[in-house]
XYZ file of C-alpha atoms in Angstrom:
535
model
C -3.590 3.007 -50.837
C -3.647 2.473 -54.949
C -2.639 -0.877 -55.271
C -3.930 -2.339 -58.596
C -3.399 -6.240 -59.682
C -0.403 -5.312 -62.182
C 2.781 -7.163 -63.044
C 0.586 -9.580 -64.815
C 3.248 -8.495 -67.786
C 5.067 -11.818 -67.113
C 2.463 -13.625 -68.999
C 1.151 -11.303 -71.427
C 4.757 -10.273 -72.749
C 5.267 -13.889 -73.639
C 1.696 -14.090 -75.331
C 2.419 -11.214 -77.432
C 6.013 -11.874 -78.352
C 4.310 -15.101 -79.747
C 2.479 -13.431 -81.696
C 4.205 -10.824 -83.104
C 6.557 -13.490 -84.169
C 3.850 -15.050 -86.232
C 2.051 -11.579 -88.051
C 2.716 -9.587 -90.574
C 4.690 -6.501 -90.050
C 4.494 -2.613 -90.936
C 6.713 0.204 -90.722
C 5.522 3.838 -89.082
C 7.595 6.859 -89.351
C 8.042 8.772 -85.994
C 10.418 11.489 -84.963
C 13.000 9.447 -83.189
C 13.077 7.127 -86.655
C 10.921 4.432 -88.312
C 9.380 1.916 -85.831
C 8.488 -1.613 -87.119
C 5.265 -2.931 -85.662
C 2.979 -6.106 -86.393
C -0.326 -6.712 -88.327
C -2.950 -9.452 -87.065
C -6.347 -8.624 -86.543
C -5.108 -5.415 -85.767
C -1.929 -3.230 -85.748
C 0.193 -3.367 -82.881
C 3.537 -1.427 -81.107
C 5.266 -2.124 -78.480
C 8.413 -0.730 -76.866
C 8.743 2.210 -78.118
C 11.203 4.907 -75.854
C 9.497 8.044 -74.930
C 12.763 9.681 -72.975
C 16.119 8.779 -72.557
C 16.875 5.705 -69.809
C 16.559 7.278 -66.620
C 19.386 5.482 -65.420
C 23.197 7.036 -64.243
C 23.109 11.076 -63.729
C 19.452 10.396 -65.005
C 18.394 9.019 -62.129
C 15.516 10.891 -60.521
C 15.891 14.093 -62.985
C 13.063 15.091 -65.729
C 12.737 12.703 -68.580
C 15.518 13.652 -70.792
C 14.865 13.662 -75.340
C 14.466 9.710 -76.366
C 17.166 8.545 -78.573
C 16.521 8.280 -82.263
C 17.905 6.085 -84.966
C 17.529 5.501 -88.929
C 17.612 1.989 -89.440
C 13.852 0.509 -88.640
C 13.651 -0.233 -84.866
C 11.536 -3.849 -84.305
C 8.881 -2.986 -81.949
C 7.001 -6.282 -81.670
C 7.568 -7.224 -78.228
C 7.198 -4.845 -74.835
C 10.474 -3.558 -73.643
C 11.395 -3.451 -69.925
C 9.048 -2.971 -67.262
C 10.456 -0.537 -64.380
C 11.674 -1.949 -61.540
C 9.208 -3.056 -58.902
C 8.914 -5.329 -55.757
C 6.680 -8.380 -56.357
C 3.862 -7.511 -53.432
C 2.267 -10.262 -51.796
C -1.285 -8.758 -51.996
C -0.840 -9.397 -55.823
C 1.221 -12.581 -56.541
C 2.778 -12.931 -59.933
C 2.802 -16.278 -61.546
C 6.590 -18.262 -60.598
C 7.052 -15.024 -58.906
C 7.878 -14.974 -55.407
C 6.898 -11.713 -52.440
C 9.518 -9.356 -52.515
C 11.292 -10.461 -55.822
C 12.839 -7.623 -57.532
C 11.643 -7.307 -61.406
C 12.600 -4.491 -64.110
C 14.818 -2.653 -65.676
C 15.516 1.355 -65.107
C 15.980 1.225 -68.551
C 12.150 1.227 -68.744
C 10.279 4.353 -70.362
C 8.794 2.582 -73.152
C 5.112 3.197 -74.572
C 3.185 0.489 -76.623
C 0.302 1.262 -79.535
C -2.788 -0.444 -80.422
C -4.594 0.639 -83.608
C -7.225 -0.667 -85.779
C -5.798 -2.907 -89.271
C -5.537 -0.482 -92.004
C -4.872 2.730 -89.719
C -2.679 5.423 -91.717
C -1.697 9.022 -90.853
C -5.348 9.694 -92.702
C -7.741 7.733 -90.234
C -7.449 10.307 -87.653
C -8.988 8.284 -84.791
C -9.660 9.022 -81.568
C -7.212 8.392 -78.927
C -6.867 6.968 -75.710
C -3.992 7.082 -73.215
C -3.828 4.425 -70.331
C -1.931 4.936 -67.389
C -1.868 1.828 -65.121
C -2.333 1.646 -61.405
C -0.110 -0.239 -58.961
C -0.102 1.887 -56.137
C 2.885 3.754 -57.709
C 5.257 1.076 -56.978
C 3.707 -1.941 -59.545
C 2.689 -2.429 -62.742
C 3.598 -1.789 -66.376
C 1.428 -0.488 -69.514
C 2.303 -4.310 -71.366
C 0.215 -5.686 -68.759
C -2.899 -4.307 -70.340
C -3.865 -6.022 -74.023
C -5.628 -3.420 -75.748
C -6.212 -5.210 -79.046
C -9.593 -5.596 -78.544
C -10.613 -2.216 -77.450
C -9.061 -0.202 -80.100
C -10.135 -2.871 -82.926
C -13.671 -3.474 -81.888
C -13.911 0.780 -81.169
C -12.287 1.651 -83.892
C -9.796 3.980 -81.648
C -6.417 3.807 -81.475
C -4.989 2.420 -77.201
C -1.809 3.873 -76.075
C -0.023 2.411 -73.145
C 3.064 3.223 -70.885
C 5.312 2.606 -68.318
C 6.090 5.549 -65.491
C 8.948 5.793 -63.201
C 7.321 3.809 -59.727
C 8.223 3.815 -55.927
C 11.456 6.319 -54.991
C 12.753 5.970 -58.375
C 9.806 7.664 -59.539
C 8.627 9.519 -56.494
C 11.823 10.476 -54.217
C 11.906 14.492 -53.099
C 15.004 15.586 -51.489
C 16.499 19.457 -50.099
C 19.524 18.049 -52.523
C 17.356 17.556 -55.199
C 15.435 20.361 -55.226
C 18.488 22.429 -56.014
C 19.262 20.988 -59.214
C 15.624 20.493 -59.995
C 13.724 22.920 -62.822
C 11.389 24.703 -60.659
C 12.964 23.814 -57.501
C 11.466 20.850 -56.825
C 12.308 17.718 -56.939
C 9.734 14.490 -57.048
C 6.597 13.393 -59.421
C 8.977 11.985 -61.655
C 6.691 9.530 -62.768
C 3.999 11.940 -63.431
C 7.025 13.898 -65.437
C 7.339 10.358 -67.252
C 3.566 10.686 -67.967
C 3.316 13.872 -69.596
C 6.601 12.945 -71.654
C 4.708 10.078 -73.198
C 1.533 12.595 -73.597
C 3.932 14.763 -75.275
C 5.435 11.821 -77.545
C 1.536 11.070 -78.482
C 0.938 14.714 -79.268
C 4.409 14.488 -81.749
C 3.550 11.176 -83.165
C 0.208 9.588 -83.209
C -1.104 10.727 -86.658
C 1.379 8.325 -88.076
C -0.180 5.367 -86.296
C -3.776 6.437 -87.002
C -4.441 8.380 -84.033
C -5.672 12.482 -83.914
C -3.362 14.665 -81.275
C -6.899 17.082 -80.934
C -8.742 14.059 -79.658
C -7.043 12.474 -76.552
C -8.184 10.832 -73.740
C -6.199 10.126 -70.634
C -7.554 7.117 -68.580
C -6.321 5.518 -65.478
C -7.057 2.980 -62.838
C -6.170 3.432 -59.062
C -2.575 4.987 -59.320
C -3.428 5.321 -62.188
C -6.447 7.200 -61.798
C -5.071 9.281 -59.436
C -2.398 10.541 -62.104
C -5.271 11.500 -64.440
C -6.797 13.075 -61.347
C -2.918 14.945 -60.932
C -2.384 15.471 -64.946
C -6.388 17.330 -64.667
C -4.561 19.496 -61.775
C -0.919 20.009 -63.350
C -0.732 24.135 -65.501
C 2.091 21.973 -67.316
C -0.077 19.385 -68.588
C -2.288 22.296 -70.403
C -3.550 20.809 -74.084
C -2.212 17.319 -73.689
C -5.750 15.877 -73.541
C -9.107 16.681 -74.085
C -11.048 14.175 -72.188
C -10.440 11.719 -68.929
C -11.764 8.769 -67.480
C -10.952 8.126 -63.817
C -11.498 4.831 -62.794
C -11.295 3.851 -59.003
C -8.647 6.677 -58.385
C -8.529 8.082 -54.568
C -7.658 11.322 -55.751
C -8.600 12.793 -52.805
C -8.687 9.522 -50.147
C -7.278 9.768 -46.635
C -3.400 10.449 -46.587
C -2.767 11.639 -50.344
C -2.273 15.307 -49.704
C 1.198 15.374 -49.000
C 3.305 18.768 -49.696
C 6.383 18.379 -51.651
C 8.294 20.006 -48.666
C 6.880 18.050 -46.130
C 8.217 15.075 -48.333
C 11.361 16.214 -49.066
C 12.224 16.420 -44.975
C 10.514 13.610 -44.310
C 12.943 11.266 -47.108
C 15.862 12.684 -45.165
C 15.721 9.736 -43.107
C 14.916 7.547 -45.863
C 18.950 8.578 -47.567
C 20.388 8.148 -44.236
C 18.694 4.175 -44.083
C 19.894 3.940 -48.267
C 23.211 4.533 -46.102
C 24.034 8.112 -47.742
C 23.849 11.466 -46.598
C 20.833 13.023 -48.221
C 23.100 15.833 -49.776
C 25.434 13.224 -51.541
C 23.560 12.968 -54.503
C 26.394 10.814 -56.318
C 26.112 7.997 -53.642
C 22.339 7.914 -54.188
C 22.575 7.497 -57.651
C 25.274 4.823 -57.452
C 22.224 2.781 -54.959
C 22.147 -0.655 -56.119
C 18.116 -0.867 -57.680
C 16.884 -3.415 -55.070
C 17.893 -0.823 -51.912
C 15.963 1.810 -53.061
C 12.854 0.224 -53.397
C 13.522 -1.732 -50.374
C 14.665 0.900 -48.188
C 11.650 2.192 -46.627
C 10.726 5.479 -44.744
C 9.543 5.144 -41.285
C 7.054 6.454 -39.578
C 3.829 6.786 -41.638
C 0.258 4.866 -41.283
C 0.758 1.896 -43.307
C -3.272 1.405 -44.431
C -4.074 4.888 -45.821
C -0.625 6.599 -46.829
C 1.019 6.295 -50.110
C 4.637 6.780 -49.337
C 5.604 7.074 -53.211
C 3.110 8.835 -55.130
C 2.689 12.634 -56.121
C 3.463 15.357 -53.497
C 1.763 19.627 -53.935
C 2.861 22.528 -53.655
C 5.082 22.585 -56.969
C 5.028 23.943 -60.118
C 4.165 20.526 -61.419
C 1.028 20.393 -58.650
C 0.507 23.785 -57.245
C -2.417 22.672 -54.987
C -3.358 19.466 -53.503
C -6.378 17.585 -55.623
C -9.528 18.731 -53.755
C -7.872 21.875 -53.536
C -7.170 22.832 -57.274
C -10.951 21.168 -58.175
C -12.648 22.897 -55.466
C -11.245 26.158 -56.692
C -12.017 25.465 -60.292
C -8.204 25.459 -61.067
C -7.850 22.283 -63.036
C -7.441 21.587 -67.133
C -10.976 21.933 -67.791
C -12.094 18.796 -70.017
C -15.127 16.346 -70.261
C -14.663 14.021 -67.243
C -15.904 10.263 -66.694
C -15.196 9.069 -63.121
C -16.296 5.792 -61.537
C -15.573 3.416 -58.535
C -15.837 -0.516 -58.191
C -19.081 -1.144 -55.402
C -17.071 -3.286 -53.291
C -13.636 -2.217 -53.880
C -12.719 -2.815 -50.633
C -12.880 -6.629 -50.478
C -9.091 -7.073 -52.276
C -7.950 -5.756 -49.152
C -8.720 -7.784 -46.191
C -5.277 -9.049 -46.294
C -4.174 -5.621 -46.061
C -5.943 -5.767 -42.129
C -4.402 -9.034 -41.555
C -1.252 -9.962 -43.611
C -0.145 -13.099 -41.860
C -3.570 -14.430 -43.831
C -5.649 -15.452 -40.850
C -9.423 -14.134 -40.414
C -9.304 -10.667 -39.300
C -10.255 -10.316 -35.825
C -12.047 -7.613 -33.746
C -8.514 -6.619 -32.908
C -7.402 -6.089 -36.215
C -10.428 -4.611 -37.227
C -10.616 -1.924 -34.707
C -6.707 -1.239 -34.921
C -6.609 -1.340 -39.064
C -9.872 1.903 -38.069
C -7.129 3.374 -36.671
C -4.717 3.446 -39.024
C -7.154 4.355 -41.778
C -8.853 7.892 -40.040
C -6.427 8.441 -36.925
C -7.399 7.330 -33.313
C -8.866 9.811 -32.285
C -11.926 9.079 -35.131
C -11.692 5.787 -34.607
C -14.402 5.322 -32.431
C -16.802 7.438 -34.546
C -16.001 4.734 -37.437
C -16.525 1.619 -35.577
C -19.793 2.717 -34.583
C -20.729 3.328 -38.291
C -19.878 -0.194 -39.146
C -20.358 -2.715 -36.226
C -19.080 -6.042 -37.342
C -22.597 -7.443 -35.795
C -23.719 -6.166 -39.360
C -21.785 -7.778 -41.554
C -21.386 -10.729 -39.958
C -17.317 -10.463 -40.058
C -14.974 -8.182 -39.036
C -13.273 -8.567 -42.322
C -16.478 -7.667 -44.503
C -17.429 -4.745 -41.754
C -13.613 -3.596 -42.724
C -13.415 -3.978 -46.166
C -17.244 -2.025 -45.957
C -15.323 0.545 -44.809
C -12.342 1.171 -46.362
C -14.201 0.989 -49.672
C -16.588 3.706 -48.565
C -13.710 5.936 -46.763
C -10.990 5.220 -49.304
C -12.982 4.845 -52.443
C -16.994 5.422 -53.216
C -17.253 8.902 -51.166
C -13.923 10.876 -52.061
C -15.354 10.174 -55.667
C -18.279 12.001 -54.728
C -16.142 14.427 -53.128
C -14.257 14.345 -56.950
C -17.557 14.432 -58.653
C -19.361 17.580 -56.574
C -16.017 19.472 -57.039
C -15.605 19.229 -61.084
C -18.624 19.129 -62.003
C -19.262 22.707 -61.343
C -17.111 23.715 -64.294
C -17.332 20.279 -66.673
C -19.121 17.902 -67.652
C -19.197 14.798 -65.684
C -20.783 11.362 -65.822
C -20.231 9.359 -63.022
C -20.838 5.805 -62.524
C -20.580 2.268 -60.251
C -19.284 -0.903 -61.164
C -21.303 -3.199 -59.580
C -20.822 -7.440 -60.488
C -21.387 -9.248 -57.515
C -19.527 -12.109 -58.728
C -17.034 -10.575 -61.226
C -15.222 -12.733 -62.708
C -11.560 -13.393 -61.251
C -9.116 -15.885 -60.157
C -7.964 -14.557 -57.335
C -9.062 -16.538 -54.079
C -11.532 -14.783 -51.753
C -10.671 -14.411 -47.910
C -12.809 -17.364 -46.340
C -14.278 -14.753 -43.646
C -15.993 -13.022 -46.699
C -19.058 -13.910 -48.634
C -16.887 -13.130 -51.737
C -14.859 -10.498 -53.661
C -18.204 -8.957 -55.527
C -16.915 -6.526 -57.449
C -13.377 -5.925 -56.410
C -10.937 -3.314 -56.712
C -9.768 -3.810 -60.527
C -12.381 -6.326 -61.265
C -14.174 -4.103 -63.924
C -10.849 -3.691 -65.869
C -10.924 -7.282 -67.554
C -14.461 -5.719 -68.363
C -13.480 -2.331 -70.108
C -10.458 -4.365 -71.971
C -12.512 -7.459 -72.435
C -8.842 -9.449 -72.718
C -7.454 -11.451 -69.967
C -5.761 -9.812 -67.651
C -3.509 -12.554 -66.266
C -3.310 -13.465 -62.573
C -6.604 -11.730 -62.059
C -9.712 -12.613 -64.348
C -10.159 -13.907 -67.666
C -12.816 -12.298 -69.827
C -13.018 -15.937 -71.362
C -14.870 -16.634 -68.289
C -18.035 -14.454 -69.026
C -21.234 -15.892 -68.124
C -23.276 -14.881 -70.918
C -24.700 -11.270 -68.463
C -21.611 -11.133 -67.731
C -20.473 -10.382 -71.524
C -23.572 -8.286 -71.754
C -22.358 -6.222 -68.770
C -18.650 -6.108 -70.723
C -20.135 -4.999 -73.820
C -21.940 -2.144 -72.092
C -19.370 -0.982 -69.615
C -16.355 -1.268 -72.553
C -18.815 0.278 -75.095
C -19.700 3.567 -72.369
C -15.820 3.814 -72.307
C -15.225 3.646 -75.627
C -18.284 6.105 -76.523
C -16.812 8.583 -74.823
C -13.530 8.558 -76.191
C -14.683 8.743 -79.353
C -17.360 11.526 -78.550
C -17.284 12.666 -74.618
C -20.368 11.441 -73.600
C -20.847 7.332 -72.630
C -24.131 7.332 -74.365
C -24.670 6.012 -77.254
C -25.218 7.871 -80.781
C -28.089 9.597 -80.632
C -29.111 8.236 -76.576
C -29.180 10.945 -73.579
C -30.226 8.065 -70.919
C -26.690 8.749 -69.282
C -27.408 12.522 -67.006
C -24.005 14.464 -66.586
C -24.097 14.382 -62.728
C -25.846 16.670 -60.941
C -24.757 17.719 -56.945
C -28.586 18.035 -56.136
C -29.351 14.815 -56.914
C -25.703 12.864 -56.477
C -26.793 10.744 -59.905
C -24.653 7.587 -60.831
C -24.941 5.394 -63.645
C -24.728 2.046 -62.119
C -23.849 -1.044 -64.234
C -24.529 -4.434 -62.911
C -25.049 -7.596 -64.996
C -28.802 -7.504 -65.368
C -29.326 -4.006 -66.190
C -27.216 -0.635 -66.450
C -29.421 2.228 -65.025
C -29.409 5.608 -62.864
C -29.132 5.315 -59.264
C -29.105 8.556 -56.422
C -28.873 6.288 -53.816
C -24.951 5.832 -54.252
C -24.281 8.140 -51.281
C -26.934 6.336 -48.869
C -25.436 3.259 -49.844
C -22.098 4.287 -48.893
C -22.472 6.197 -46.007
C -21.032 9.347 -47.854
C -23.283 11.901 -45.279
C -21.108 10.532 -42.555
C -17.751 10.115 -44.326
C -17.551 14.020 -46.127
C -18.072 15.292 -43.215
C -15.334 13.427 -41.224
C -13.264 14.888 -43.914
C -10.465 12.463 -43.063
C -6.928 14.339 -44.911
């Protein structure tokens, strides 16, 4: 699963329209036409159209050219998210579970500079995809003032196509699809916007020859699939995967397998899979409603990217193992307890999680038949609670050891510098399970960290203890250094290794110190979980 606490958009899009209202403005040139942004403490863009609306006879086709225009477009407030299903797991503020938000009128990209940036500052770049577990979020949810003004970089983010607007393979689609198959729409949206930042970003500040694609959980997992996509070739030079089960339990899915399999997801939409005009008359609220049965609802992403295309020739572990991947400086990192965010996910009518649910959410994680071989690994004796034994668990299955497995496979042909988040009482306002000790360091809680702006519904990096900001500076500083240069160390420092197989080194960052660690895959149980080799 990549869920990620997005939609927080709600909030921030009204905090930013507020103050775009109040700065000073400028006017960038870009090939669609002159864009209006708005000057603070830094320069700022939001809105912008990469592609056409993927709405009508665009519907779940390529991203088609983005409209231009000559009179200055105002791009001081986001435009529309994409539509998504408010998930309980993540609540958004006067939001209710299930709500439908967005528009499909939603491929819109937003830029943060540095004051003063012109077409001559040449800055380095960075590209943020955001996570949601390919049905949430939106790139206005992430304020990136901070990072590209204190960094001196210039922040791009975006929205992609989510759930089966963004994800849907079809036998009906495939024949009118380029290549032949239909799906990874989203990740289509992706390199569109990579494209647009190749095109345009010299006019905001930015250099095209210096681009780094970062993600977080979905979103990590596209950087992990734009690494592994021939068509994403020169895009980027650099990426940062953050928490991104590239190559977790259930994420291997072939396009074909897919494309059978949603078959009986057009027949529940109430159209026959072939009548392609029906589907794309669908009100928005049935097709991300309408779900596909059938699959293990703890490990398997039923939207997200599919293999065996020209897009993704190979599945992830695949394509690295084999050395066939866009060969670029990689930094790649997990949260130590990511794991704790989903307890609820074992138990979603919010009660403790019992030994029941505890040995049947093992099940639906690795199969039945490994079950056992799990349970023994992490008796809830332990922990003390079957709801800290489980979320033990699915962080080491899901998260901490398919990084390794990430890490050994890329760093035979790049450099790679791997590392672990690691607050034990990050900062966050979302309220712990009361059968665990605490969140720790959650899935997403080192984001509010890298960003160092409030990320709303989730933490506020107002809240810093005073290590806490220490920790902040250092993990947002690593991220920034190597943007700007490909290495997280410092000017002149080499205390950060590139990782090394032998010795399974990760740069661990807690608030009292930032150091190397090779106990990462003791602590994890990685021995046991590689070779389980759960697909």
């Amino acid at each position: 699963m990549n869920f990620s606490p997005g939609l927080r958009h709600v909030l921030i899009a009204a905090s930013l329209t507020l103050s775009a209202a109040s700065a000073q403005t400028v006017t960038v040139p870009t090939d669609q036409g002159p864009v209006i942004g708005s000057v603070g403490t830094f320069q700022q863009f939001m809105g912008i159209p990469y592609a056409a609306p993927p709405t009508g006879a665009n519907r779940w086709k390529a991203p088609q050219p983005a409209p231009t225009w000559t009179t200055p477009r105002d791009a001081r407030t986001p435009g529309n998210i994409c539509p998504q299903v408010v998930i309980a797991l993540f609540p958004v503020p006067g939001r209710t579970p299930g709500e439908i938000l967005g528009n499909e009128d939603c491929l819109f990209l937003n830029v943060y500079a540095p004051k003063g940036s012109t077409a001559a500052s040449k800055r380095p770049v960075m590209v943020w995809l955001h996570g949601g577990s390919f049905v949430a979020g939106a790139g206005s949810s992430y304020d990136a003032s901070v990072l590209a003004q204190k960094n001196d970089i210039v922040v791009v983010t975006l929205n992609y196509r989510l759930g089966a607007l963004g994800f849907l393979a079809l036998p009906a689609l495939d024949a009118e699809a380029q290549g032949g198959a239909s799906g990874n729409y989203g990740l289509l949206d992706q390199q569109a916007a990579l494209k647009w930042v190749q095109r345009n970003i010299v006019a905001f500040g930015g250099d095209p020859a210096h681009v780094t694609v970062a993600g977080e959980s979905a979103g990590g997992m596209s950087v992990c699939a734009q690494l592994a996509s021939p068509q994403a070739a020169g895009l980027f030079q650099q990426a940062i995967i953050q928490s991104g089960l590239c190559t977790s339990p259930g994420n291997a899915v072939l396009q074909k397998d897919a494309a059978a399999r949603n078959v009986k997801y057009a027949d529940k939409l109430g159209c026959r899979s072939d009548d392609l005009a029906c589907l794309r008359r669908a009100d928005v609220a049935s097709v991300l409603t309408t779900k596909v049965p059938g699959l293990r609802p703890i490990s398997n992403l039923v939207w997200s990217p599919t293999y065996g295309t020209p897009l993704l020739p190979l599945p992830l572990h695949d394509a690295f193992a084999q050395g066939k991947f866009n060969r670029v400086p990689v930094m790649a990192g997990t949260n130590h307890d990511e794991g704790r965010l989903f307890v609820p996910v074992a138990s979603p009518d919010g009660s403790p999680v019992s030994l029941v649910k505890y040995w049947a959410s093992a099940g639906l994680l690795v199969g039945t038949p490994r079950a056992q071989r799990v349970l023994l690994q992490y008796p809830f004796r332990r922990y003390g609670t079957p709801a800290l034994a489980f979320a033990t668990m699915f962080t080491d299955g899901v998260f901490s050891c398919p990084a390794i497995r990430v890490d050994n496979a890329l760093s035979k042909y790049v450099p790679l510098y791997a590392y672990e988040f690691n607050d034990p009482q990050a900062v966050s306002v979302i309220k712990s399970p009361s059968d665990l000790p605490g969140l720790g360091s959650y899935h997403s809680s080192s984001l509010v960290y890298a960003f160092q702006t409030p990320l709303a519904g989730v933490a506020d990096s107002g809240a810093f203890s005073p290590a806490q900001r220490a920790l902040s500076d250092a993990f947002s500083g690593a991220w920034a250094n190597f943007v700007k240069t490909g290495t997280p160390n410092a000017s002149g420092a080499t205390t950060w290794q590139v990782f090394d197989p032998a010795h399974a080194n990760v740069q661990v960052f807690t608030p009292t110190s930032v150091r190397e660690s090779t106990n990462f895959t003791t602590d994890h149980k990685c021995a046991f979980w590689l070779a389980l080799d759960v697909k």
